[in-house]
Amino acid sequence: MNEEIAKSYDQSKESEIYQIWESSGYFNPDNLSGKPYTIIMPPPNATGTLHIGHTFEHTIQDIAIRFARMRGRKALWLPGTDHAAIATNTKVEKILIKETGQNRHQIGREKFIKKVEEFVQGSRGTIQNQLRVIGDSADWSREAFTMDEERTLAVRTAFKNMFDAGLVYRGIRVINWDPKGQTAVSDDEVVYKPEQGKLYYFKYSTDFPITIATTRPETKLGDAAVAVNPEDSRYKQFVGKEYEVGFMGNKLKIRIVADETVDPKFGTGAVGVTPAHSITDYEIAQRHKLPTIQIINEYGKMMDNTQSLAGKKTKDAREEVVAWLKENNLLEKIEDVELNITTAERSGGIIEPLPKLQWFIDVNKKFPIKHSELKNIETGQEVTLKELMRSVVSSGEIQILPEREEKKYFHWIDNLRDWNISRQLWYGHRIPVWYRNDEIYCGLEAPGGSNWRQDEDTLDTWFSSALWTFTTLGWPKKTSDLQTFHPTQFMSPGYEILFPWVARMILMSTFHLGQIPFEIAYIHGIVRNKDGQKFSKSLDNGIDPVDIVTKYGADALRMALVVGVGTGNDVKYDEMKVKGYRNFANKIWNAARFVYNNAPQPPLYQSGGDRTPVLSGELLPRDQKIIDELRELVTRITEQMEKYDFAHASEDLYHYFWHTFADKIIEEAKPKLADETTKASAQIMLMTSLETLLKLLHPFMPFVTETIWQLNHKDLLMIRQWPNEVVVSSK
RNA sequence: GGACGCUUAGCUCAGCUGGUUAGAGCGUCUCGUUUACACCGAGAAGGUCAAAGGUUCGAAUCCUUUAGCGUCCACCA
């Protein structure tokens, strides 16, 4: 009897197991053979530590990659971190102000960047260690960072390729300006918040024929037109006319234009058009060739051209305009309305739409695709980026799971505007464009000659992370990694980044490589606390996964985040659930202890050549039946795994192990083991069952299963063959 | 304003293309110190499957409507 097997499973030894895996070299696919299977890790932000949501995301990926590895695939899970420009920029500046009282402008661009890089270095290390704790079987030798040298070259190459194709352009557009963060943000980085507001009904002047309604009277100094619906009989007579009005000491030229976007039922059915300070108004202005008159600056203050309002904050200016309207009897009424204010997702600042010179990616321009390995798209075919994005999903080349996310994806493309990729931040990839007088140069390096001045702006973080599936593999160099591992197979992002990231990866990969970035986008939900609240810094209800792992073990936490959680659904995190799976780990441990302690001596597996069981013999019919049923389980679990249905696979395994194997099979085997005529068969049956179950459980609970495996084997369970069928050694 | 999802035992959730007395885990209650495990075992209670109507021999499962909760998109000037 093997006396030294402990009475309960000790999860504190998990780190030793991780050490064994890592030093074995099998996280690195160079040491594996077979058909490649690739997962590129969604890079966690380099802003700091990981939360339980990361554990959820990584558990899904680790299950997928371990399953692939056991099925004999050349499995690569490539880890990395994201520089997260806005987030990191903000965070480090906060720390800087706290520590030194100086902001980034006071210490200067160069010093600030250095500060950020030091910070990032530290948090990358922290993140990597946390990922080891939860068991990520990632290939650390290929670890990448969105801002390292290789990725910088890739980003510049990507920019240049798109620039040369005419898809990247620079122009003045009304964009979402964040006065707080002092940068432009894209449409996907703004959040609408409902707020009580007022709707003011007024005329510009007594001699103006139409009353308009607005929630922002202070912007009316920038009006160029009044738009009405072309079908609106009230206003038809005025369309095309132009009026000059005096408005708070300013002269405004107001033309009456007909535009279908105007809702005749809202307000007075007439809209004051402010081209410079509203994206929709700007679009109306484009259609009717109206001038763009900017009256608010980058700091959210009224500009000099507003005369008496110059230098005032918009809020104060609004009060003055309203007061002026009242004094002049122009204000007809004020209504309370509910409105959405637009805020910047990161900084929380209220967005001020402004006309700005920015860089954009044109999603509607036709271009001949240089190279295509895509279905339905020939090399050289004229396509738009939108068409590319749509095509690869509708063709089924990329599958977005769950299906409802696919609908959201198509809908997003339908509403997509050109992507603003420039940011007025310091930390990030600098735009690879240089200027000299009237010359403009786009390249990978600064051009020769003097007086060239590089563009001040940096790129949207999502520009570089959109390249992630292939820059991590060495692109633009034609590396063997790129050849071997791209397109990748599986990607598991949260639904909150379906648009900014998943969609953009598809855009970039199809454009630059003519390949899909991944076959499956398995969109997961978020982890909430047991009351259904989000974990957030502001609520201060965060949970450190490392603490949970210390208390219950990584396997327990992984199971708690997977069992019964349907694809794409949110998880309610409950510590009791983790505790339950800690108990399960112990159950597995003890069942194994029983089986091993009842195995014959000498040990079942000889040292060195542990593939050959010493034990062999005929199975009695009763035991054979158990093995047959186990075979059905193997088939079912395998099918579920292939469908990425981890929720049911894990639940079924849990149930079978505990309530069939432990409660029934082991219990019923006890008398068999006591009887010499049935003992040998029972031993084979138990051993076969246990080890098959360990294999099936390994992707979900890698630590406990490997620890048990190590009691009796010289090789690693991690790379053992997934049971295609249950093989019983009998003569 | 559009689109989608959810509503099944106290709690968290399964129930696929409709078919025997609706399932699991946790929790609760009762019993149990049987040599793998008390991080355990045996057993029990607990649901008019949100509501109404319809299709059908038969519906938690399909259709319609309603209510509540949630999410995404658009953005109303």
PDB file of N, CA, C and O in Angstrom, chain A residues 180-233:
ATOM      1  N   LYS A 180     -11.199  67.155 -20.969  1.00  0.00           N
ATOM      2  CA  LYS A 180     -10.529  66.737 -19.741  1.00  0.00           C
ATOM      3  C   LYS A 180      -9.242  65.980 -20.063  1.00  0.00           C
ATOM      4  O   LYS A 180      -8.182  66.280 -19.523  1.00  0.00           O
ATOM      5  N   GLY A 181      -9.348  65.013 -20.966  1.00  0.00           N
ATOM      6  CA  GLY A 181      -8.165  64.242 -21.347  1.00  0.00           C
ATOM      7  C   GLY A 181      -7.324  64.928 -22.402  1.00  0.00           C
ATOM      8  O   GLY A 181      -6.247  64.486 -22.736  1.00  0.00           O
ATOM      9  N   GLN A 182      -7.839  66.048 -22.934  1.00  0.00           N
ATOM     10  CA  GLN A 182      -7.142  66.810 -23.973  1.00  0.00           C
ATOM     11  C   GLN A 182      -6.748  65.943 -25.167  1.00  0.00           C
ATOM     12  O   GLN A 182      -5.611  65.949 -25.623  1.00  0.00           O
ATOM     13  N   THR A 183      -7.709  65.163 -25.621  1.00  0.00           N
ATOM     14  CA  THR A 183      -7.451  64.339 -26.788  1.00  0.00           C
ATOM     15  C   THR A 183      -8.761  64.044 -27.508  1.00  0.00           C
ATOM     16  O   THR A 183      -9.839  64.190 -26.944  1.00  0.00           O
ATOM     17  N   ALA A 184      -8.605  63.650 -28.765  1.00  0.00           N
ATOM     18  CA  ALA A 184      -9.754  63.153 -29.500  1.00  0.00           C
ATOM     19  C   ALA A 184     -10.004  61.711 -29.076  1.00  0.00           C
ATOM     20  O   ALA A 184      -9.079  61.015 -28.671  1.00  0.00           O
ATOM     21  N   VAL A 185     -11.246  61.279 -29.150  1.00  0.00           N
ATOM     22  CA  VAL A 185     -11.538  59.863 -28.932  1.00  0.00           C
ATOM     23  C   VAL A 185     -12.469  59.390 -30.040  1.00  0.00           C
ATOM     24  O   VAL A 185     -13.167  60.182 -30.660  1.00  0.00           O
ATOM     25  N   SER A 186     -12.461  58.080 -30.274  1.00  0.00           N
ATOM     26  CA  SER A 186     -13.297  57.561 -31.355  1.00  0.00           C
ATOM     27  C   SER A 186     -14.726  57.348 -30.872  1.00  0.00           C
ATOM     28  O   SER A 186     -15.028  57.437 -29.684  1.00  0.00           O
ATOM     29  N   ASP A 187     -15.614  57.073 -31.811  1.00  0.00           N
ATOM     30  CA  ASP A 187     -17.023  56.875 -31.481  1.00  0.00           C
ATOM     31  C   ASP A 187     -17.221  55.742 -30.475  1.00  0.00           C
ATOM     32  O   ASP A 187     -18.187  55.734 -29.729  1.00  0.00           O
ATOM     33  N   ASP A 188     -16.295  54.787 -30.493  1.00  0.00           N
ATOM     34  CA  ASP A 188     -16.449  53.649 -29.586  1.00  0.00           C
ATOM     35  C   ASP A 188     -15.941  53.927 -28.181  1.00  0.00           C
ATOM     36  O   ASP A 188     -16.052  53.093 -27.310  1.00  0.00           O
ATOM     37  N   GLU A 189     -15.361  55.089 -28.008  1.00  0.00           N
ATOM     38  CA  GLU A 189     -14.813  55.402 -26.687  1.00  0.00           C
ATOM     39  C   GLU A 189     -15.645  56.450 -25.954  1.00  0.00           C
ATOM     40  O   GLU A 189     -15.178  57.052 -24.995  1.00  0.00           O
ATOM     41  N   VAL A 190     -16.861  56.655 -26.430  1.00  0.00           N
ATOM     42  CA  VAL A 190     -17.734  57.580 -25.718  1.00  0.00           C
ATOM     43  C   VAL A 190     -18.902  56.814 -25.106  1.00  0.00           C
ATOM     44  O   VAL A 190     -19.314  55.769 -25.587  1.00  0.00           O
ATOM     45  N   VAL A 191     -19.382  57.347 -24.011  1.00  0.00           N
ATOM     46  CA  VAL A 191     -20.485  56.730 -23.287  1.00  0.00           C
ATOM     47  C   VAL A 191     -21.565  57.786 -23.080  1.00  0.00           C
ATOM     48  O   VAL A 191     -21.260  58.921 -22.740  1.00  0.00           O
ATOM     49  N   TYR A 192     -22.798  57.393 -23.301  1.00  0.00           N
ATOM     50  CA  TYR A 192     -23.899  58.329 -23.101  1.00  0.00           C
ATOM     51  C   TYR A 192     -24.472  58.170 -21.703  1.00  0.00           C
ATOM     52  O   TYR A 192     -24.722  57.067 -21.248  1.00  0.00           O
ATOM     53  N   LYS A 193     -24.669  59.320 -21.049  1.00  0.00           N
ATOM     54  CA  LYS A 193     -25.277  59.260 -19.716  1.00  0.00           C
ATOM     55  C   LYS A 193     -26.548  60.093 -19.695  1.00  0.00           C
ATOM     56  O   LYS A 193     -26.527  61.257 -20.097  1.00  0.00           O
ATOM     57  N   PRO A 194     -27.635  59.484 -19.225  1.00  0.00           N
ATOM     58  CA  PRO A 194     -28.896  60.235 -19.190  1.00  0.00           C
ATOM     59  C   PRO A 194     -28.833  61.345 -18.141  1.00  0.00           C
ATOM     60  O   PRO A 194     -28.242  61.171 -17.080  1.00  0.00           O
ATOM     61  N   GLU A 195     -29.429  62.482 -18.498  1.00  0.00           N
ATOM     62  CA  GLU A 195     -29.431  63.606 -17.565  1.00  0.00           C
ATOM     63  C   GLU A 195     -30.658  64.473 -17.805  1.00  0.00           C
ATOM     64  O   GLU A 195     -31.154  64.545 -18.921  1.00  0.00           O
ATOM     65  N   GLN A 196     -31.134  65.129 -16.754  1.00  0.00           N
ATOM     66  CA  GLN A 196     -32.235  66.081 -16.916  1.00  0.00           C
ATOM     67  C   GLN A 196     -31.665  67.348 -17.528  1.00  0.00           C
ATOM     68  O   GLN A 196     -30.659  67.867 -17.057  1.00  0.00           O
ATOM     69  N   GLY A 197     -32.338  67.827 -18.576  1.00  0.00           N
ATOM     70  CA  GLY A 197     -31.864  69.061 -19.184  1.00  0.00           C
ATOM     71  C   GLY A 197     -33.042  69.937 -19.556  1.00  0.00           C
ATOM     72  O   GLY A 197     -34.194  69.601 -19.265  1.00  0.00           O
ATOM     73  N   LYS A 198     -32.722  71.051 -20.152  1.00  0.00           N
ATOM     74  CA  LYS A 198     -33.795  71.969 -20.548  1.00  0.00           C
ATOM     75  C   LYS A 198     -33.734  72.212 -22.047  1.00  0.00           C
ATOM     76  O   LYS A 198     -32.656  72.291 -22.631  1.00  0.00           O
ATOM     77  N   LEU A 199     -34.925  72.320 -22.600  1.00  0.00           N
ATOM     78  CA  LEU A 199     -35.028  72.608 -24.024  1.00  0.00           C
ATOM     79  C   LEU A 199     -35.574  74.025 -24.163  1.00  0.00           C
ATOM     80  O   LEU A 199     -36.677  74.319 -23.701  1.00  0.00           O
ATOM     81  N   TYR A 200     -34.770  74.890 -24.775  1.00  0.00           N
ATOM     82  CA  TYR A 200     -35.139  76.307 -24.899  1.00  0.00           C
ATOM     83  C   TYR A 200     -35.723  76.573 -26.283  1.00  0.00           C
ATOM     84  O   TYR A 200     -35.110  76.241 -27.283  1.00  0.00           O
ATOM     85  N   TYR A 201     -36.915  77.185 -26.300  1.00  0.00           N
ATOM     86  CA  TYR A 201     -37.550  77.552 -27.560  1.00  0.00           C
ATOM     87  C   TYR A 201     -37.343  79.054 -27.766  1.00  0.00           C
ATOM     88  O   TYR A 201     -37.707  79.849 -26.899  1.00  0.00           O
ATOM     89  N   PHE A 202     -36.789  79.429 -28.888  1.00  0.00           N
ATOM     90  CA  PHE A 202     -36.529  80.869 -29.096  1.00  0.00           C
ATOM     91  C   PHE A 202     -36.327  81.196 -30.569  1.00  0.00           C
ATOM     92  O   PHE A 202     -36.223  80.310 -31.420  1.00  0.00           O
ATOM     93  N   LYS A 203     -36.279  82.495 -30.828  1.00  0.00           N
ATOM     94  CA  LYS A 203     -35.903  82.986 -32.155  1.00  0.00           C
ATOM     95  C   LYS A 203     -34.578  83.704 -32.042  1.00  0.00           C
ATOM     96  O   LYS A 203     -34.291  84.325 -31.017  1.00  0.00           O
ATOM     97  N   TYR A 204     -33.789  83.666 -33.125  1.00  0.00           N
ATOM     98  CA  TYR A 204     -32.509  84.378 -33.087  1.00  0.00           C
ATOM     99  C   TYR A 204     -32.738  85.874 -32.903  1.00  0.00           C
ATOM    100  O   TYR A 204     -32.007  86.557 -32.205  1.00  0.00           O
ATOM    101  N   SER A 205     -33.784  86.356 -33.596  1.00  0.00           N
ATOM    102  CA  SER A 205     -34.086  87.781 -33.505  1.00  0.00           C
ATOM    103  C   SER A 205     -35.550  87.975 -33.857  1.00  0.00           C
ATOM    104  O   SER A 205     -36.201  87.058 -34.354  1.00  0.00           O
ATOM    105  N   THR A 206     -36.063  89.139 -33.570  1.00  0.00           N
ATOM    106  CA  THR A 206     -37.490  89.386 -33.774  1.00  0.00           C
ATOM    107  C   THR A 206     -37.901  89.276 -35.237  1.00  0.00           C
ATOM    108  O   THR A 206     -39.017  88.895 -35.542  1.00  0.00           O
ATOM    109  N   ASP A 207     -36.965  89.589 -36.129  1.00  0.00           N
ATOM    110  CA  ASP A 207     -37.338  89.553 -37.547  1.00  0.00           C
ATOM    111  C   ASP A 207     -37.047  88.197 -38.201  1.00  0.00           C
ATOM    112  O   ASP A 207     -37.141  88.052 -39.413  1.00  0.00           O
ATOM    113  N   PHE A 208     -36.711  87.187 -37.379  1.00  0.00           N
ATOM    114  CA  PHE A 208     -36.470  85.855 -37.936  1.00  0.00           C
ATOM    115  C   PHE A 208     -37.767  85.052 -37.856  1.00  0.00           C
ATOM    116  O   PHE A 208     -38.437  85.059 -36.823  1.00  0.00           O
ATOM    117  N   PRO A 209     -38.143  84.369 -38.963  1.00  0.00           N
ATOM    118  CA  PRO A 209     -39.500  83.805 -39.017  1.00  0.00           C
ATOM    119  C   PRO A 209     -39.715  82.503 -38.249  1.00  0.00           C
ATOM    120  O   PRO A 209     -40.848  82.101 -38.012  1.00  0.00           O
ATOM    121  N   ILE A 210     -38.656  81.806 -37.878  1.00  0.00           N
ATOM    122  CA  ILE A 210     -38.851  80.463 -37.341  1.00  0.00           C
ATOM    123  C   ILE A 210     -38.333  80.358 -35.913  1.00  0.00           C
ATOM    124  O   ILE A 210     -37.252  80.853 -35.591  1.00  0.00           O
ATOM    125  N   THR A 211     -39.121  79.700 -35.084  1.00  0.00           N
ATOM    126  CA  THR A 211     -38.675  79.418 -33.722  1.00  0.00           C
ATOM    127  C   THR A 211     -37.951  78.080 -33.726  1.00  0.00           C
ATOM    128  O   THR A 211     -38.427  77.113 -34.322  1.00  0.00           O
ATOM    129  N   ILE A 212     -36.808  78.044 -33.065  1.00  0.00           N
ATOM    130  CA  ILE A 212     -36.087  76.776 -32.974  1.00  0.00           C
ATOM    131  C   ILE A 212     -35.967  76.370 -31.510  1.00  0.00           C
ATOM    132  O   ILE A 212     -36.214  77.160 -30.613  1.00  0.00           O
ATOM    133  N   ALA A 213     -35.597  75.116 -31.318  1.00  0.00           N
ATOM    134  CA  ALA A 213     -35.438  74.621 -29.956  1.00  0.00           C
ATOM    135  C   ALA A 213     -34.044  74.042 -29.803  1.00  0.00           C
ATOM    136  O   ALA A 213     -33.531  73.393 -30.707  1.00  0.00           O
ATOM    137  N   THR A 214     -33.431  74.293 -28.657  1.00  0.00           N
ATOM    138  CA  THR A 214     -32.093  73.758 -28.424  1.00  0.00           C
ATOM    139  C   THR A 214     -31.877  73.492 -26.940  1.00  0.00           C
ATOM    140  O   THR A 214     -32.521  74.108 -26.088  1.00  0.00           O
ATOM    141  N   THR A 215     -30.968  72.572 -26.652  1.00  0.00           N
ATOM    142  CA  THR A 215     -30.584  72.353 -25.256  1.00  0.00           C
ATOM    143  C   THR A 215     -29.286  73.091 -24.946  1.00  0.00           C
ATOM    144  O   THR A 215     -28.875  73.162 -23.809  1.00  0.00           O
ATOM    145  N   ARG A 216     -28.646  73.579 -25.994  1.00  0.00           N
ATOM    146  CA  ARG A 216     -27.362  74.261 -25.777  1.00  0.00           C
ATOM    147  C   ARG A 216     -27.346  75.644 -26.429  1.00  0.00           C
ATOM    148  O   ARG A 216     -26.705  75.861 -27.462  1.00  0.00           O
ATOM    149  N   PRO A 217     -28.033  76.604 -25.821  1.00  0.00           N
ATOM    150  CA  PRO A 217     -28.129  77.944 -26.428  1.00  0.00           C
ATOM    151  C   PRO A 217     -26.768  78.564 -26.724  1.00  0.00           C
ATOM    152  O   PRO A 217     -26.638  79.316 -27.685  1.00  0.00           O
ATOM    153  N   GLU A 218     -25.750  78.272 -25.920  1.00  0.00           N
ATOM    154  CA  GLU A 218     -24.456  78.922 -26.107  1.00  0.00           C
ATOM    155  C   GLU A 218     -23.794  78.555 -27.436  1.00  0.00           C
ATOM    156  O   GLU A 218     -22.947  79.285 -27.929  1.00  0.00           O
ATOM    157  N   THR A 219     -24.199  77.417 -28.004  1.00  0.00           N
ATOM    158  CA  THR A 219     -23.580  77.033 -29.272  1.00  0.00           C
ATOM    159  C   THR A 219     -24.208  77.763 -30.453  1.00  0.00           C
ATOM    160  O   THR A 219     -23.687  77.710 -31.565  1.00  0.00           O
ATOM    161  N   LYS A 220     -25.316  78.429 -30.203  1.00  0.00           N
ATOM    162  CA  LYS A 220     -26.065  79.024 -31.316  1.00  0.00           C
ATOM    163  C   LYS A 220     -25.321  80.156 -32.004  1.00  0.00           C
ATOM    164  O   LYS A 220     -25.667  80.547 -33.106  1.00  0.00           O
ATOM    165  N   LEU A 221     -24.286  80.658 -31.342  1.00  0.00           N
ATOM    166  CA  LEU A 221     -23.459  81.679 -32.002  1.00  0.00           C
ATOM    167  C   LEU A 221     -22.685  81.088 -33.169  1.00  0.00           C
ATOM    168  O   LEU A 221     -22.148  81.819 -33.998  1.00  0.00           O
ATOM    169  N   GLY A 222     -22.654  79.762 -33.200  1.00  0.00           N
ATOM    170  CA  GLY A 222     -21.952  79.118 -34.309  1.00  0.00           C
ATOM    171  C   GLY A 222     -22.906  78.595 -35.357  1.00  0.00           C
ATOM    172  O   GLY A 222     -22.516  77.813 -36.227  1.00  0.00           O
ATOM    173  N   ASP A 223     -24.159  79.001 -35.301  1.00  0.00           N
ATOM    174  CA  ASP A 223     -25.136  78.467 -36.254  1.00  0.00           C
ATOM    175  C   ASP A 223     -24.949  79.027 -37.659  1.00  0.00           C
ATOM    176  O   ASP A 223     -24.600  80.193 -37.839  1.00  0.00           O
ATOM    177  N   ALA A 224     -25.203  78.173 -38.621  1.00  0.00           N
ATOM    178  CA  ALA A 224     -25.071  78.570 -40.015  1.00  0.00           C
ATOM    179  C   ALA A 224     -26.371  78.365 -40.775  1.00  0.00           C
ATOM    180  O   ALA A 224     -26.511  78.804 -41.910  1.00  0.00           O
ATOM    181  N   ALA A 225     -27.299  77.644 -40.144  1.00  0.00           N
ATOM    182  CA  ALA A 225     -28.533  77.339 -40.856  1.00  0.00           C
ATOM    183  C   ALA A 225     -29.619  76.926 -39.891  1.00  0.00           C
ATOM    184  O   ALA A 225     -29.361  76.653 -38.715  1.00  0.00           O
ATOM    185  N   VAL A 226     -30.823  76.890 -40.410  1.00  0.00           N
ATOM    186  CA  VAL A 226     -31.913  76.215 -39.720  1.00  0.00           C
ATOM    187  C   VAL A 226     -32.388  75.133 -40.670  1.00  0.00           C
ATOM    188  O   VAL A 226     -32.651  75.400 -41.840  1.00  0.00           O
ATOM    189  N   ALA A 227     -32.428  73.895 -40.146  1.00  0.00           N
ATOM    190  CA  ALA A 227     -32.836  72.793 -41.009  1.00  0.00           C
ATOM    191  C   ALA A 227     -34.242  72.359 -40.654  1.00  0.00           C
ATOM    192  O   ALA A 227     -34.617  72.312 -39.483  1.00  0.00           O
ATOM    193  N   VAL A 228     -35.007  72.064 -41.675  1.00  0.00           N
ATOM    194  CA  VAL A 228     -36.375  71.569 -41.475  1.00  0.00           C
ATOM    195  C   VAL A 228     -36.570  70.350 -42.357  1.00  0.00           C
ATOM    196  O   VAL A 228     -35.810  70.116 -43.293  1.00  0.00           O
ATOM    197  N   ASN A 229     -37.582  69.575 -42.024  1.00  0.00           N
ATOM    198  CA  ASN A 229     -37.868  68.418 -42.852  1.00  0.00           C
ATOM    199  C   ASN A 229     -38.461  68.879 -44.179  1.00  0.00           C
ATOM    200  O   ASN A 229     -39.325  69.748 -44.198  1.00  0.00           O
ATOM    201  N   PRO A 230     -38.023  68.294 -45.303  1.00  0.00           N
ATOM    202  CA  PRO A 230     -38.506  68.754 -46.614  1.00  0.00           C
ATOM    203  C   PRO A 230     -40.021  68.612 -46.777  1.00  0.00           C
ATOM    204  O   PRO A 230     -40.626  69.321 -47.570  1.00  0.00           O
ATOM    205  N   GLU A 231     -40.619  67.712 -46.007  1.00  0.00           N
ATOM    206  CA  GLU A 231     -42.069  67.499 -46.127  1.00  0.00           C
ATOM    207  C   GLU A 231     -42.879  68.429 -45.231  1.00  0.00           C
ATOM    208  O   GLU A 231     -44.104  68.393 -45.254  1.00  0.00           O
ATOM    209  N   ASP A 232     -42.198  69.187 -44.412  1.00  0.00           N
ATOM    210  CA  ASP A 232     -42.899  69.977 -43.395  1.00  0.00           C
ATOM    211  C   ASP A 232     -43.528  71.220 -44.021  1.00  0.00           C
ATOM    212  O   ASP A 232     -42.845  72.181 -44.374  1.00  0.00           O
ATOM    213  N   SER A 233     -44.868  71.211 -44.124  1.00  0.00           N
ATOM    214  CA  SER A 233     -45.564  72.288 -44.831  1.00  0.00           C
ATOM    215  C   SER A 233     -45.424  73.630 -44.116  1.00  0.00           C
ATOM    216  O   SER A 233     -45.535  74.686 -44.728  1.00  0.00           O
TER     217      SER A 233
END
